Short mmCIF file of C-alpha atoms and ligand atoms in Angstrom, two decimals:
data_model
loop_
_atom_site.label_atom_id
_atom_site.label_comp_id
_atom_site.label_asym_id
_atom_site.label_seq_id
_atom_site.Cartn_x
_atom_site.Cartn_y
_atom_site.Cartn_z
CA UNK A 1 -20.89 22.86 -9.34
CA UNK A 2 -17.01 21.93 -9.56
CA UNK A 3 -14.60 24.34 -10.36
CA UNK A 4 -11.51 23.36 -9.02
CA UNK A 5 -10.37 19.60 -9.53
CA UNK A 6 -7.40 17.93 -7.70
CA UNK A 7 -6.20 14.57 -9.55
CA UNK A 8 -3.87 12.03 -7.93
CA UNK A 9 -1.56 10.96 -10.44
CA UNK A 10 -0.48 7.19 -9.77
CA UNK A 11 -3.00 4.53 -10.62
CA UNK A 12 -5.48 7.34 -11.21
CA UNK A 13 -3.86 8.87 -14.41
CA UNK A 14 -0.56 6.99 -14.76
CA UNK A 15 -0.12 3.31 -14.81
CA UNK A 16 3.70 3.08 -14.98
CA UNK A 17 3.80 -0.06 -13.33
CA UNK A 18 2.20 -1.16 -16.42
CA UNK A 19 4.56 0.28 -18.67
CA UNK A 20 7.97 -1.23 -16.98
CA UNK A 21 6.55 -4.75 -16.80
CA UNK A 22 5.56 -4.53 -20.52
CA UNK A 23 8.88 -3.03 -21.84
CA UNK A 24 11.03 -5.74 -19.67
CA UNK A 25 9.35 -8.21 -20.65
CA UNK A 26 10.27 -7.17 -24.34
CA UNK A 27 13.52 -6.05 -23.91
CA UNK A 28 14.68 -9.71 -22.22
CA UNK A 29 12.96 -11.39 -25.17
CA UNK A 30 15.25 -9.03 -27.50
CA UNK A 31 18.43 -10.22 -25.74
CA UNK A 32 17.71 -13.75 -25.88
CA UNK A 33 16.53 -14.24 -22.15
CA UNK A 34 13.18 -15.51 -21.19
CA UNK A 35 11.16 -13.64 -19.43
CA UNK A 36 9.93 -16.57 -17.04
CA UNK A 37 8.13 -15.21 -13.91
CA UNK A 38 11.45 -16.51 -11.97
CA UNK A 39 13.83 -14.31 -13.68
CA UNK A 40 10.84 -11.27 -13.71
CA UNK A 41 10.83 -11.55 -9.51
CA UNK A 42 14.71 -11.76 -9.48
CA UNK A 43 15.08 -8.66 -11.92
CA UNK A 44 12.67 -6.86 -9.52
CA UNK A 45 14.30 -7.54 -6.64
CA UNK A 46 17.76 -6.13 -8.13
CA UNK A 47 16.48 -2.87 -9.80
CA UNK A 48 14.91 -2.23 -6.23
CA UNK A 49 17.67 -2.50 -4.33
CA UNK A 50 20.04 -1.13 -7.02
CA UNK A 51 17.45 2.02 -6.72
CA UNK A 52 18.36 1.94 -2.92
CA UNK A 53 21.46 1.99 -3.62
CA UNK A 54 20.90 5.78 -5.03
CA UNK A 55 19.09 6.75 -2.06
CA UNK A 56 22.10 5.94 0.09
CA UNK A 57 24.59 7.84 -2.17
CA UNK A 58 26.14 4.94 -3.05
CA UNK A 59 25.24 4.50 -6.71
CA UNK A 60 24.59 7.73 -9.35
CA UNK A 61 21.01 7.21 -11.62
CA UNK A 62 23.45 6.66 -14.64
CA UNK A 63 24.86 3.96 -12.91
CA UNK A 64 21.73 2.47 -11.08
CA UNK A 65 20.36 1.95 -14.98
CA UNK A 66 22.91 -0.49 -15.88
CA UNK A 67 24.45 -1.64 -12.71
CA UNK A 68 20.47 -3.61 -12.08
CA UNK A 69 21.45 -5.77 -15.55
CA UNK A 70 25.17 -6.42 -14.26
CA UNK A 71 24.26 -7.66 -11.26
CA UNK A 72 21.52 -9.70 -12.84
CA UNK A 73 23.65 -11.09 -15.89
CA UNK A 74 26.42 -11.81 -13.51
CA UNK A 75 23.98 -14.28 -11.26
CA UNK A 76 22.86 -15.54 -14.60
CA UNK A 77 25.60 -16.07 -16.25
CA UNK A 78 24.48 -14.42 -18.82
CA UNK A 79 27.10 -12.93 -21.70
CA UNK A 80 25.00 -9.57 -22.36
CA UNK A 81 26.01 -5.67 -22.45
CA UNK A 82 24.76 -3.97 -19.18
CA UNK A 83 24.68 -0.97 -21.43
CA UNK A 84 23.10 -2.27 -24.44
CA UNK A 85 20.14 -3.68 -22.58
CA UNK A 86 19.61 -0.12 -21.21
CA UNK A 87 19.46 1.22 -23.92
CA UNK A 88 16.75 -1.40 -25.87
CA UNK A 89 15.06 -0.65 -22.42
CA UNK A 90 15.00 3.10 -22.63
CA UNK A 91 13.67 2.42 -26.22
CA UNK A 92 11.17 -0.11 -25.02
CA UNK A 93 9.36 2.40 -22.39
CA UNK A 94 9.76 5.14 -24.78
CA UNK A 95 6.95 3.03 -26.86
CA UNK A 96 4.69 2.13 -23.69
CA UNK A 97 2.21 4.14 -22.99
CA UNK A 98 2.22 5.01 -19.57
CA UNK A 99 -1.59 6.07 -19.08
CA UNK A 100 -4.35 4.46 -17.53
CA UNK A 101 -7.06 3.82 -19.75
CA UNK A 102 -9.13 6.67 -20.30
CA UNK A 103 -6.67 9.07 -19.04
CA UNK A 104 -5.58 10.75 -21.88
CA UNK A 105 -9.39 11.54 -23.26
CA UNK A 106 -10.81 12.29 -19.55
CA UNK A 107 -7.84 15.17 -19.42
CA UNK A 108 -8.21 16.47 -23.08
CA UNK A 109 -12.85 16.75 -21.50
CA UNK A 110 -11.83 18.52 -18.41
CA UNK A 111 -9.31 20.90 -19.93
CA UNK A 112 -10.90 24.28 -19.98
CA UNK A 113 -13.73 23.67 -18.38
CA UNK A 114 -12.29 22.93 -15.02
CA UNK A 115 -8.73 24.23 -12.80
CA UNK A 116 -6.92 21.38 -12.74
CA UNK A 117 -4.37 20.26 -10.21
CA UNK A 118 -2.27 17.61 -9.34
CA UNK A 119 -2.25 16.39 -6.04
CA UNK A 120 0.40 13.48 -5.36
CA UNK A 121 2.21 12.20 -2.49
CA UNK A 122 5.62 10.76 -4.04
CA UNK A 123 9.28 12.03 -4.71
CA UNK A 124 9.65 15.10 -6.36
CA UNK A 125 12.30 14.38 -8.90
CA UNK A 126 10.49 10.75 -9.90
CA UNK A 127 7.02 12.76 -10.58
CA UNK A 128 8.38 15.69 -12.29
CA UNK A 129 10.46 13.24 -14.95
CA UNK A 130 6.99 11.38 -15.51
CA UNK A 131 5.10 14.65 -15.94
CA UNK A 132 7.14 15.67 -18.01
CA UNK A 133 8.05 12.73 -19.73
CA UNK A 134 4.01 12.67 -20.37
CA UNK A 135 3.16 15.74 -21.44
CA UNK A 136 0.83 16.04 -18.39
CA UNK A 137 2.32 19.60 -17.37
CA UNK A 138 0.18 21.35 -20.01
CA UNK A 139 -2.86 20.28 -18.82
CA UNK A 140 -2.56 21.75 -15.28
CA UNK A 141 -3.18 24.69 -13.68
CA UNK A 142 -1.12 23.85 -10.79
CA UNK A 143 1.10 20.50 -9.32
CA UNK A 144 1.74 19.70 -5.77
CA UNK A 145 3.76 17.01 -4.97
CA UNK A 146 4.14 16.34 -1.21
CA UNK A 147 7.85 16.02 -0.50
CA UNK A 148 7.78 19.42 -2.08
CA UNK A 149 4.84 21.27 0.41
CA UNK A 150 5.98 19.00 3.34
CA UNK A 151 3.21 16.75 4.20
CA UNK A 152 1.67 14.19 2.52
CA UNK A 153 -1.82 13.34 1.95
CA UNK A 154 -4.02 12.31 4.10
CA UNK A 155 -2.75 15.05 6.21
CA UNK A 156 -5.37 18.24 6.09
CA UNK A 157 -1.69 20.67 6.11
CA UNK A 158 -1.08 18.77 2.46
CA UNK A 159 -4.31 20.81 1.03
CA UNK A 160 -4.31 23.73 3.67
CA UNK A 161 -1.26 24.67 1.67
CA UNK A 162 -2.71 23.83 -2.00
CA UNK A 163 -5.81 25.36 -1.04
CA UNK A 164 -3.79 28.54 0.01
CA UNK A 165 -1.81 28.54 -3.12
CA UNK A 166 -5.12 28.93 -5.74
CA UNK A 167 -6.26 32.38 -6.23
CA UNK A 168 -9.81 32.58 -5.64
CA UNK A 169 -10.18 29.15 -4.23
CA UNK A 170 -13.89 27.98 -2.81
CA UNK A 171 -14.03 24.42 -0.90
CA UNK A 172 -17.56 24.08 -1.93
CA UNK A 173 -16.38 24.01 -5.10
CA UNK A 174 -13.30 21.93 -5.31
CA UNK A 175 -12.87 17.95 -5.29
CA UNK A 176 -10.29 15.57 -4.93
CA UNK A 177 -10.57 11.73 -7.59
CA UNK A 178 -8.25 9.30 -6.22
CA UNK A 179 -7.78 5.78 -6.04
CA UNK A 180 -6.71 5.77 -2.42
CA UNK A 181 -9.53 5.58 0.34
CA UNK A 182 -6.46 6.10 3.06
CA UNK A 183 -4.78 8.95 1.21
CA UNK A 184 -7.08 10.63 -1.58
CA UNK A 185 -10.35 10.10 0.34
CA UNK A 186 -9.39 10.57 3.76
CA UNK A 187 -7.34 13.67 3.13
CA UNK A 188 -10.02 15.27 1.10
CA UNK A 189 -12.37 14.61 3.62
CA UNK A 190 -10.32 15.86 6.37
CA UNK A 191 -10.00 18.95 4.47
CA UNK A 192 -13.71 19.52 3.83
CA UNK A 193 -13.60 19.09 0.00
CA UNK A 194 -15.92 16.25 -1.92
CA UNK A 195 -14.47 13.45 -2.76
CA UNK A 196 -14.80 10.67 -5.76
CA UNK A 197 -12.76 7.45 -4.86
CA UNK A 198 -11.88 5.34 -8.56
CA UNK A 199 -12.53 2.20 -7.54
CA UNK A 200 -11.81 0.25 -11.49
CA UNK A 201 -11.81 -3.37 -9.54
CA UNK A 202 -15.00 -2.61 -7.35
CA UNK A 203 -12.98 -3.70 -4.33
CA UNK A 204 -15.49 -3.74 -1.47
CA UNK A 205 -15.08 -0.84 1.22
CA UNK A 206 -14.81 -1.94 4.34
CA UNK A 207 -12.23 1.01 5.95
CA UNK A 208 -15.15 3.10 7.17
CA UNK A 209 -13.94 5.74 5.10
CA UNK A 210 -16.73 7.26 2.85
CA UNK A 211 -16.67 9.01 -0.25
CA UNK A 212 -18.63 11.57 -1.17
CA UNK A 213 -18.79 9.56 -5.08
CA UNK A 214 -17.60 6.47 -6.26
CA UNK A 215 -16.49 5.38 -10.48
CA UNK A 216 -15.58 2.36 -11.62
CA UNK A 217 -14.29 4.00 -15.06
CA UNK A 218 -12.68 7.20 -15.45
CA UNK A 219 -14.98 7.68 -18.42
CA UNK A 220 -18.04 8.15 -15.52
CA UNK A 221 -16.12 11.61 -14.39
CA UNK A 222 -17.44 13.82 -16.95
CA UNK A 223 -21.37 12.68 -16.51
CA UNK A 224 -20.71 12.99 -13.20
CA UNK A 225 -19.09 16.54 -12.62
CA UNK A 226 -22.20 17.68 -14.83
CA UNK A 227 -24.61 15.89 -13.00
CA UNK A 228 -23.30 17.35 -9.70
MG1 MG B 1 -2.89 6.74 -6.37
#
């Protein structure tokens, strides 16, 4: 029997890769630009190194947001507002819906009946703005995001010091769902809790790395945890 569940959050819960593609797409169509798979590449490659621009101190997140449509207007050609187009962006996310499908009705079945956690290996400040741009918070009994604890997963410190954190805490009855053999799988392995890899694409495993369950749909969770 489960009692304590640890979730990874991207491409297990969140699909926000998704959700930006989607809400470019509509916000160039809005502004009179095409959204041709040449000028979706270029766009990429800007906002990403715009974003490393922040990391380097040389840009503030205000700025990054429409500094990534200056640069890309001004290669263009392109008469548009910068700011303007942020803004139908902002607007445009606002109305994606960031989940992966399933998500939302797999959290509202496990609330209550399990401890929930989040276990995520990403940048603080990025996760906490999508967890709480979600709504995710509420559904979680605790959230530990690596750059926070100080190792990432796979590492076995990562969920030595989650483990250590959760009052009453029993291996035997904890598990880690990811959709990372190298990370989720290995990591909960090395840590001696089960493990259940989401697998949606049925990719073939060939990393040696064995989970104690596999899905194909988070919808198979539930059965499972009951089954187990
Ligand atoms: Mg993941």
């Amino acid at each position: 029997m489960i009692e304590f569940l640890f979730l990874d959050l991207d491409d297990t819960i969140l699909d926000f890769g998704a959700a930006e593609h989607a809400a470019i797409i509509a916000t160039f169509r809005e502004i009179g630009l095409e959204p041709t798979d040449e000028l979706l590449r270029r766009y990429i490659e800007i906002n990403r190194a715009t974003w490393r621009r922040l990391e380097a101190g040389e840009l503030t997140r205000e700025q990054v947001l429409t500094k990534r449509f200056e640069l890309l207007f001004a290669e263009l050609g392109f008469d548009g507002s910068p700011e303007r187009t942020q803004e139908i962006y902002g607007y445009r996310l606002s109305l994606e819906h960031p989940f992966l499908e399933g998500a939302p009705e797999l959290l509202d079945a496990l609330y209550g009946k399990y401890k929930l956690y989040i276990a995520s290996n990403g940048i603080a400040l990025v996760q906490d703005r999508r967890i709480k741009d979600t709504g995710l918070a509420r559904y979680f009994d605790g959230i530990f995001i690596s750059e926070r604890i100080g190792y990432n997963k796979p590492s076995k410190e990562f969920f030595d010091i989650c483990f250590e954190a959760i009052e009453g805490f029993d291996k035997s009855r904890a598990m880690i769902v990811g959709d990372s053999l190298t990370s989720d799988i290995a990591g909960g392995i090395a840590a001696g809790i089960r493990t259940c890899y989401f697998n949606p694409k049925g990719k073939p495993n060939e990393s040696g790395i064995k989970p104690s369950y596999e899905i194909r749909s988070l919808s198979e969770l539930v059965p499972l945890l009951e089954r187990i």
